[in-house]
PDB file of C-alpha atoms in Angstrom:
ATOM      1  CA  ASN A1422       4.641 -28.383 -10.624  1.00 52.00           C
ATOM      2  CA  ALA A1423       4.789 -24.733  -9.745  1.00 72.00           C
ATOM      3  CA  GLY A1424       6.083 -22.404 -12.404  1.00 88.00           C
ATOM      4  CA  VAL A1425       8.897 -19.922 -12.071  1.00 91.00           C
ATOM      5  CA  MET A1426       8.286 -17.752  -9.040  1.00 94.00           C
ATOM      6  CA  GLN A1427       9.486 -14.235  -8.532  1.00 96.00           C
ATOM      7  CA  ASN A1428       9.145 -11.970  -5.561  1.00 96.00           C
ATOM      8  CA  PRO A1429       8.319  -9.368  -4.792  1.00 96.00           C
ATOM      9  CA  ARG A1430       5.935  -8.645  -7.650  1.00 94.00           C
ATOM     10  CA  HIS A1431       6.227  -4.927  -7.052  1.00 95.00           C
ATOM     11  CA  LEU A1432       9.116  -3.132  -5.402  1.00 97.00           C
ATOM     12  CA  VAL A1433       9.415   0.563  -4.688  1.00 98.00           C
ATOM     13  CA  ARG A1434      12.761   2.041  -3.745  1.00 98.00           C
ATOM     14  CA  ARG A1435      14.122   5.539  -3.280  1.00 97.00           C
ATOM     15  CA  ARG A1436      17.202   6.640  -5.156  1.00 97.00           C
ATOM     16  CA  GLY A1437      20.330   5.281  -3.508  1.00 97.00           C
ATOM     17  CA  GLN A1438      18.669   2.281  -1.860  1.00 98.00           C
ATOM     18  CA  GLU A1439      19.287  -1.354  -2.714  1.00 98.00           C
ATOM     19  CA  ALA A1440      16.846  -3.580  -4.591  1.00 98.00           C
ATOM     20  CA  ARG A1441      16.899  -7.365  -4.209  1.00 98.00           C
ATOM     21  CA  LEU A1442      14.869  -9.426  -6.634  1.00 98.00           C
ATOM     22  CA  ARG A1443      14.343 -13.139  -6.094  1.00 98.00           C
ATOM     23  CA  CYS A1444      13.669 -15.908  -8.549  1.00 97.00           C
ATOM     24  CA  SER A1445      12.886 -19.545  -7.838  1.00 96.00           C
ATOM     25  CA  PRO A1446      13.177 -21.652 -10.994  1.00 94.00           C
ATOM     26  CA  MET A1447      10.838 -24.451 -11.913  1.00 91.00           C
ATOM     27  CA  LYS A1448      11.482 -27.712 -10.145  1.00 89.00           C
ATOM     28  CA  GLY A1449      14.231 -29.603 -11.884  1.00 86.00           C
ATOM     29  CA  HIS A1450      15.569 -26.552 -13.705  1.00 88.00           C
ATOM     30  CA  SER A1451      19.164 -25.606 -13.003  1.00 87.00           C
ATOM     31  CA  HIS A1452      19.556 -22.716 -15.442  1.00 89.00           C
ATOM     32  CA  VAL A1453      18.330 -19.220 -14.698  1.00 92.00           C
ATOM     33  CA  TYR A1454      18.235 -16.108 -16.878  1.00 91.00           C
ATOM     34  CA  TRP A1455      17.447 -12.525 -15.962  1.00 95.00           C
ATOM     35  CA  TYR A1456      15.947 -10.003 -18.386  1.00 93.00           C
ATOM     36  CA  ARG A1457      14.985  -6.359 -18.095  1.00 94.00           C
ATOM     37  CA  GLN A1458      12.027  -4.861 -19.895  1.00 88.00           C
ATOM     38  CA  LEU A1459      11.606  -1.114 -20.187  1.00 84.00           C
ATOM     39  CA  PRO A1460       8.138   0.277 -21.000  1.00 76.00           C
ATOM     40  CA  GLU A1461       7.166  -0.331 -24.629  1.00 69.00           C
ATOM     41  CA  GLU A1462      10.398  -2.276 -25.178  1.00 74.00           C
ATOM     42  CA  GLY A1463      11.336  -5.888 -25.732  1.00 76.00           C
ATOM     43  CA  LEU A1464      13.235  -7.912 -23.190  1.00 84.00           C
ATOM     44  CA  LYS A1465      16.949  -7.345 -22.866  1.00 87.00           C
ATOM     45  CA  PHE A1466      19.141 -10.189 -21.668  1.00 87.00           C
ATOM     46  CA  MET A1467      21.146  -9.443 -18.538  1.00 93.00           C
ATOM     47  CA  VAL A1468      22.715 -12.576 -17.106  1.00 93.00           C
ATOM     48  CA  TYR A1469      22.676 -16.378 -17.367  1.00 90.00           C
ATOM     49  CA  LEU A1470      23.490 -18.494 -14.328  1.00 92.00           C
ATOM     50  CA  GLN A1471      23.736 -22.094 -13.311  1.00 90.00           C
ATOM     51  CA  LYS A1472      23.972 -23.184  -9.699  1.00 89.00           C
ATOM     52  CA  GLU A1473      26.927 -21.355  -8.123  1.00 89.00           C
ATOM     53  CA  ASN A1474      28.172 -20.186 -11.535  1.00 91.00           C
ATOM     54  CA  ILE A1475      27.719 -17.113 -13.688  1.00 92.00           C
ATOM     55  CA  ILE A1476      27.865 -18.351 -17.265  1.00 88.00           C
ATOM     56  CA  ASP A1477      27.224 -15.155 -19.187  1.00 87.00           C
ATOM     57  CA  GLU A1478      26.842 -11.672 -17.715  1.00 90.00           C
ATOM     58  CA  SER A1479      27.430  -9.782 -20.929  1.00 87.00           C
ATOM     59  CA  GLY A1480      24.107  -7.956 -20.675  1.00 89.00           C
ATOM     60  CA  MET A1481      24.512  -6.753 -17.143  1.00 93.00           C
ATOM     61  CA  PRO A1482      25.775  -3.245 -16.348  1.00 93.00           C
ATOM     62  CA  LYS A1483      29.280  -3.416 -14.919  1.00 91.00           C
ATOM     63  CA  GLU A1484      28.464  -1.301 -11.898  1.00 95.00           C
ATOM     64  CA  ARG A1485      25.796  -1.613  -9.218  1.00 97.00           C
ATOM     65  CA  PHE A1486      24.298  -4.833 -10.621  1.00 97.00           C
ATOM     66  CA  SER A1487      25.130  -8.335  -9.445  1.00 97.00           C
ATOM     67  CA  ALA A1488      23.488 -11.739  -9.627  1.00 97.00           C
ATOM     68  CA  GLU A1489      23.902 -15.032  -7.867  1.00 96.00           C
ATOM     69  CA  PHE A1490      22.350 -18.470  -7.900  1.00 95.00           C
ATOM     70  CA  PRO A1491      23.504 -20.281  -4.766  1.00 93.00           C
ATOM     71  CA  LYS A1492      23.506 -24.013  -4.252  1.00 90.00           C
ATOM     72  CA  GLU A1493      20.474 -23.640  -2.014  1.00 90.00           C
ATOM     73  CA  GLY A1494      17.764 -21.050  -2.408  1.00 92.00           C
ATOM     74  CA  PRO A1495      16.587 -18.714  -5.117  1.00 96.00           C
ATOM     75  CA  SER A1496      18.570 -16.706  -7.610  1.00 97.00           C
ATOM     76  CA  ILE A1497      19.042 -13.098  -6.534  1.00 98.00           C
ATOM     77  CA  LEU A1498      19.444 -10.050  -8.748  1.00 98.00           C
ATOM     78  CA  ARG A1499      20.837  -7.201  -6.662  1.00 98.00           C
ATOM     79  CA  ILE A1500      20.864  -3.570  -7.710  1.00 98.00           C
ATOM     80  CA  GLN A1501      22.803  -1.261  -5.440  1.00 97.00           C
ATOM     81  CA  GLN A1502      22.297   2.497  -5.196  1.00 97.00           C
ATOM     82  CA  VAL A1503      19.290   2.429  -7.513  1.00 97.00           C
ATOM     83  CA  VAL A1504      18.639   5.315  -9.887  1.00 96.00           C
ATOM     84  CA  ARG A1505      15.435   6.318 -11.679  1.00 95.00           C
ATOM     85  CA  GLY A1506      16.664   4.669 -14.879  1.00 93.00           C
ATOM     86  CA  ASP A1507      16.585   1.288 -13.127  1.00 96.00           C
ATOM     87  CA  SER A1508      12.773   1.453 -13.055  1.00 96.00           C
ATOM     88  CA  ALA A1509      11.660  -1.453 -15.209  1.00 95.00           C
ATOM     89  CA  ALA A1510      10.159  -4.918 -15.123  1.00 93.00           C
ATOM     90  CA  TYR A1511      12.712  -7.611 -14.355  1.00 96.00           C
ATOM     91  CA  PHE A1512      11.888 -11.093 -15.581  1.00 93.00           C
ATOM     92  CA  CYS A1513      13.479 -14.337 -14.604  1.00 93.00           C
ATOM     93  CA  ALA A1514      13.334 -17.441 -16.769  1.00 91.00           C
ATOM     94  CA  SER A1515      14.514 -20.986 -16.197  1.00 90.00           C
ATOM     95  CA  SER A1516      15.292 -23.937 -18.416  1.00 85.00           C
ATOM     96  CA  PRO A1517      15.942 -27.573 -17.613  1.00 80.00           C
ATOM     97  CA  SER A1518      19.285 -28.124 -19.286  1.00 70.00           C
ATOM     98  CA  SER A1519      22.215 -26.478 -20.900  1.00 59.00           C
ATOM     99  CA  GLY A1520      22.238 -25.035 -24.371  1.00 54.00           C
ATOM    100  CA  ARG A1521      20.367 -21.793 -24.639  1.00 58.00           C
ATOM    101  CA  ALA A1522      20.104 -22.231 -28.370  1.00 54.00           C
ATOM    102  CA  THR A1523      17.599 -25.033 -28.127  1.00 57.00           C
ATOM    103  CA  ASP A1524      15.884 -24.854 -24.770  1.00 67.00           C
ATOM    104  CA  THR A1525      12.576 -23.205 -24.180  1.00 76.00           C
ATOM    105  CA  GLN A1526      12.712 -20.753 -21.334  1.00 81.00           C
ATOM    106  CA  TYR A1527       9.882 -20.571 -18.845  1.00 85.00           C
ATOM    107  CA  PHE A1528       9.273 -17.107 -17.511  1.00 87.00           C
ATOM    108  CA  GLY A1529       8.187 -15.870 -14.139  1.00 89.00           C
ATOM    109  CA  PRO A1530       5.596 -13.109 -13.651  1.00 88.00           C
ATOM    110  CA  GLY A1531       8.249 -10.453 -13.224  1.00 92.00           C
ATOM    111  CA  THR A1532       9.149  -7.892 -10.572  1.00 96.00           C
ATOM    112  CA  ARG A1533       8.189  -4.331 -11.318  1.00 95.00           C
ATOM    113  CA  LEU A1534      10.747  -2.009  -9.798  1.00 97.00           C
ATOM    114  CA  THR A1535       9.863   1.639  -9.333  1.00 96.00           C
ATOM    115  CA  VAL A1536      12.558   4.037  -8.211  1.00 97.00           C
ATOM    116  CA  LEU A1537      11.258   7.249  -6.716  1.00 95.00           C
TER     117      LEU A1537
ATOM    118  CA  SER B 590      17.475  -2.493 -35.124  1.00 50.00           C
ATOM    119  CA  GLN B 591      20.686  -4.483 -35.368  1.00 51.00           C
ATOM    120  CA  GLN B 592      18.888  -7.767 -34.918  1.00 60.00           C
ATOM    121  CA  GLY B 593      15.686  -7.162 -36.834  1.00 66.00           C
ATOM    122  CA  GLU B 594      12.222  -5.940 -36.106  1.00 79.00           C
ATOM    123  CA  GLU B 595       8.706  -7.098 -35.461  1.00 85.00           C
ATOM    124  CA  ASP B 596       5.836  -5.523 -37.286  1.00 90.00           C
ATOM    125  CA  PRO B 597       3.389  -4.136 -36.936  1.00 93.00           C
ATOM    126  CA  GLN B 598       4.085  -2.514 -33.574  1.00 90.00           C
ATOM    127  CA  ALA B 599       0.362  -2.483 -32.855  1.00 93.00           C
ATOM    128  CA  LEU B 600      -2.574  -4.249 -34.445  1.00 95.00           C
ATOM    129  CA  SER B 601      -6.315  -3.918 -33.819  1.00 97.00           C
ATOM    130  CA  ILE B 602      -8.721  -6.349 -35.455  1.00 96.00           C
ATOM    131  CA  GLN B 603     -12.303  -7.474 -35.003  1.00 97.00           C
ATOM    132  CA  GLU B 604     -13.001 -10.621 -33.064  1.00 97.00           C
ATOM    133  CA  GLY B 605     -13.145 -13.560 -35.417  1.00 97.00           C
ATOM    134  CA  GLU B 606     -10.661 -12.142 -37.904  1.00 97.00           C
ATOM    135  CA  ASN B 607      -7.154 -13.481 -38.420  1.00 97.00           C
ATOM    136  CA  ALA B 608      -4.138 -11.666 -37.023  1.00 97.00           C
ATOM    137  CA  THR B 609      -0.722 -11.806 -38.647  1.00 97.00           C
ATOM    138  CA  MET B 610       2.484 -10.612 -37.026  1.00 97.00           C
ATOM    139  CA  ASN B 611       5.910 -10.619 -38.606  1.00 96.00           C
ATOM    140  CA  CYS B 612       9.428 -10.928 -37.286  1.00 93.00           C
ATOM    141  CA  SER B 613      12.667 -10.333 -39.156  1.00 93.00           C
ATOM    142  CA  TYR B 614      16.221 -11.154 -38.160  1.00 90.00           C
ATOM    143  CA  LYS B 615      19.665 -10.434 -39.504  1.00 87.00           C
ATOM    144  CA  THR B 616      22.037 -13.150 -38.313  1.00 85.00           C
ATOM    145  CA  SER B 617      21.729 -16.927 -38.541  1.00 86.00           C
ATOM    146  CA  ILE B 618      19.395 -18.522 -36.068  1.00 87.00           C
ATOM    147  CA  ASN B 619      19.222 -21.902 -34.441  1.00 85.00           C
ATOM    148  CA  ASN B 620      15.516 -21.564 -33.892  1.00 88.00           C
ATOM    149  CA  LEU B 621      12.904 -18.924 -33.410  1.00 90.00           C
ATOM    150  CA  GLN B 622      10.264 -18.881 -30.690  1.00 90.00           C
ATOM    151  CA  TRP B 623       7.120 -16.874 -30.224  1.00 92.00           C
ATOM    152  CA  TYR B 624       5.946 -15.752 -26.788  1.00 91.00           C
ATOM    153  CA  ARG B 625       2.807 -14.018 -25.550  1.00 91.00           C
ATOM    154  CA  GLN B 626       2.688 -11.511 -22.730  1.00 86.00           C
ATOM    155  CA  ASN B 627      -0.560 -10.423 -21.169  1.00 85.00           C
ATOM    156  CA  SER B 628      -0.534  -6.996 -19.581  1.00 78.00           C
ATOM    157  CA  GLY B 629       1.408  -7.063 -16.333  1.00 69.00           C
ATOM    158  CA  ARG B 630       2.287 -10.730 -16.648  1.00 74.00           C
ATOM    159  CA  GLY B 631       5.288 -12.858 -17.569  1.00 77.00           C
ATOM    160  CA  LEU B 632       5.880 -14.340 -20.962  1.00 83.00           C
ATOM    161  CA  VAL B 633       4.223 -17.534 -22.066  1.00 85.00           C
ATOM    162  CA  HIS B 634       5.871 -19.745 -24.650  1.00 86.00           C
ATOM    163  CA  LEU B 635       3.676 -20.344 -27.703  1.00 92.00           C
ATOM    164  CA  ILE B 636       5.608 -22.180 -30.359  1.00 92.00           C
ATOM    165  CA  LEU B 637       9.144 -23.044 -31.474  1.00 90.00           C
ATOM    166  CA  ILE B 638      10.224 -23.381 -35.085  1.00 92.00           C
ATOM    167  CA  ARG B 639      13.674 -24.706 -35.946  1.00 90.00           C
ATOM    168  CA  SER B 640      15.823 -23.297 -38.716  1.00 91.00           C
ATOM    169  CA  ASN B 641      15.224 -26.362 -40.905  1.00 93.00           C
ATOM    170  CA  GLU B 642      11.442 -26.142 -40.576  1.00 95.00           C
ATOM    171  CA  ARG B 643       9.141 -24.036 -42.697  1.00 97.00           C
ATOM    172  CA  GLU B 644       5.830 -24.215 -40.888  1.00 97.00           C
ATOM    173  CA  LYS B 645       4.449 -25.259 -37.495  1.00 96.00           C
ATOM    174  CA  HIS B 646       0.904 -25.415 -36.197  1.00 95.00           C
ATOM    175  CA  SER B 647      -0.474 -25.369 -32.698  1.00 94.00           C
ATOM    176  CA  GLY B 648      -4.227 -25.019 -32.333  1.00 96.00           C
ATOM    177  CA  ARG B 649      -5.206 -21.679 -33.841  1.00 97.00           C
ATOM    178  CA  LEU B 650      -1.562 -20.665 -34.219  1.00 97.00           C
ATOM    179  CA  ARG B 651       0.448 -21.060 -37.376  1.00 98.00           C
ATOM    180  CA  VAL B 652       4.092 -20.040 -37.602  1.00 97.00           C
ATOM    181  CA  THR B 653       6.101 -19.888 -40.797  1.00 97.00           C
ATOM    182  CA  LEU B 654       9.816 -19.415 -41.265  1.00 96.00           C
ATOM    183  CA  ASP B 655      11.510 -18.219 -44.440  1.00 96.00           C
ATOM    184  CA  THR B 656      15.273 -18.448 -43.920  1.00 93.00           C
ATOM    185  CA  SER B 657      16.010 -16.967 -47.351  1.00 94.00           C
ATOM    186  CA  LYS B 658      14.168 -13.785 -46.334  1.00 94.00           C
ATOM    187  CA  LYS B 659      15.193 -14.089 -42.692  1.00 93.00           C
ATOM    188  CA  SER B 660      11.644 -13.657 -41.545  1.00 95.00           C
ATOM    189  CA  SER B 661       8.928 -15.432 -39.608  1.00 96.00           C
ATOM    190  CA  SER B 662       5.236 -14.837 -39.232  1.00 97.00           C
ATOM    191  CA  LEU B 663       2.718 -15.755 -36.554  1.00 97.00           C
ATOM    192  CA  LEU B 664      -0.866 -16.190 -37.668  1.00 98.00           C
ATOM    193  CA  ILE B 665      -3.687 -16.384 -35.145  1.00 97.00           C
ATOM    194  CA  THR B 666      -6.881 -17.573 -36.783  1.00 97.00           C
ATOM    195  CA  ALA B 667     -10.414 -16.817 -35.625  1.00 97.00           C
ATOM    196  CA  SER B 668      -9.184 -14.344 -33.023  1.00 97.00           C
ATOM    197  CA  ARG B 669     -10.820 -14.067 -29.596  1.00 96.00           C
ATOM    198  CA  ALA B 670     -10.882 -11.346 -26.977  1.00 95.00           C
ATOM    199  CA  ALA B 671      -8.512 -13.434 -24.862  1.00 94.00           C
ATOM    200  CA  ASP B 672      -5.882 -13.160 -27.595  1.00 96.00           C
ATOM    201  CA  THR B 673      -5.406  -9.487 -26.690  1.00 96.00           C
ATOM    202  CA  ALA B 674      -1.763  -9.360 -25.581  1.00 94.00           C
ATOM    203  CA  SER B 675       1.732  -8.486 -26.731  1.00 91.00           C
ATOM    204  CA  TYR B 676       3.479 -11.043 -28.895  1.00 94.00           C
ATOM    205  CA  PHE B 677       7.255 -11.346 -28.943  1.00 91.00           C
ATOM    206  CA  CYS B 678       9.556 -13.101 -31.332  1.00 91.00           C
ATOM    207  CA  ALA B 679      12.687 -14.530 -29.701  1.00 89.00           C
ATOM    208  CA  ARG B 680      15.561 -15.174 -32.066  1.00 87.00           C
ATOM    209  CA  TYR B 681      17.787 -17.955 -30.731  1.00 82.00           C
ATOM    210  CA  LEU B 682      21.110 -17.278 -32.392  1.00 79.00           C
ATOM    211  CA  ARG B 683      23.857 -19.768 -33.167  1.00 74.00           C
ATOM    212  CA  ASP B 684      26.189 -18.171 -30.629  1.00 68.00           C
ATOM    213  CA  ASP B 685      23.664 -18.991 -27.907  1.00 68.00           C
ATOM    214  CA  LYS B 686      22.376 -15.455 -27.590  1.00 73.00           C
ATOM    215  CA  ILE B 687      18.652 -14.800 -27.532  1.00 78.00           C
ATOM    216  CA  ILE B 688      17.291 -11.583 -28.910  1.00 81.00           C
ATOM    217  CA  PHE B 689      13.768 -10.357 -28.216  1.00 83.00           C
ATOM    218  CA  GLY B 690      12.116  -7.678 -30.291  1.00 82.00           C
ATOM    219  CA  LYS B 691       9.844  -4.916 -29.030  1.00 82.00           C
ATOM    220  CA  GLY B 692       6.829  -7.020 -29.790  1.00 89.00           C
ATOM    221  CA  THR B 693       3.484  -6.499 -31.443  1.00 93.00           C
ATOM    222  CA  ARG B 694       0.606  -5.267 -29.288  1.00 93.00           C
ATOM    223  CA  LEU B 695      -2.512  -7.052 -30.477  1.00 96.00           C
ATOM    224  CA  HIS B 696      -5.930  -5.734 -29.524  1.00 96.00           C
ATOM    225  CA  ILE B 697      -9.034  -7.745 -30.390  1.00 96.00           C
ATOM    226  CA  LEU B 698     -12.122  -5.582 -30.719  1.00 94.00           C
ATOM    227  CA  PRO B 699     -15.506  -7.001 -29.650  1.00 89.00           C
TER     228      PRO B 699
END
């Protein structure tokens, strides 16, 4: 059973371009979470999705950021018109069932975004 | 921090010694989980302790939870070079939010 997969592992973008980060959850998992980690910082929650539904996006900036988890295919975190401050590691996690309070989350290896 | 801290921020010990990391929190938790992150990698789940538990063991890992002090500790016994990593405490709150701290960077010296 493959773990959570994220691609690309490293992404370089110039200011103003779009960044698309992909996350494939573990087999059988229908809940996906996105986190951002700045250097020397802990993870900050961004968004929680189930298939075709955004459950909680309270941690996601209101502008330029969007996330989706379609019925088929991976979850996508999209950052439009990137700025230098978006440079960070973006981690995706998945869990098998509902109830964030009790489920262990399984993390992917992360995508390191560098904005030039 | 509004949700508590982990300490120390960094810890260097000799191989074979025990390493202790602490995590504090400020609001009620459902459970608390410890994760490890090797440099440049994703997080790996280590151990979960529920709010009604006081101590859990897993191999060389021992986690304690003191709800009266709102704190938890992770003890790694007989440390090895491979234990060099960052260790994060994830506070699973009753309102379904999960809060990670900045972590403790553990370095095991040969």
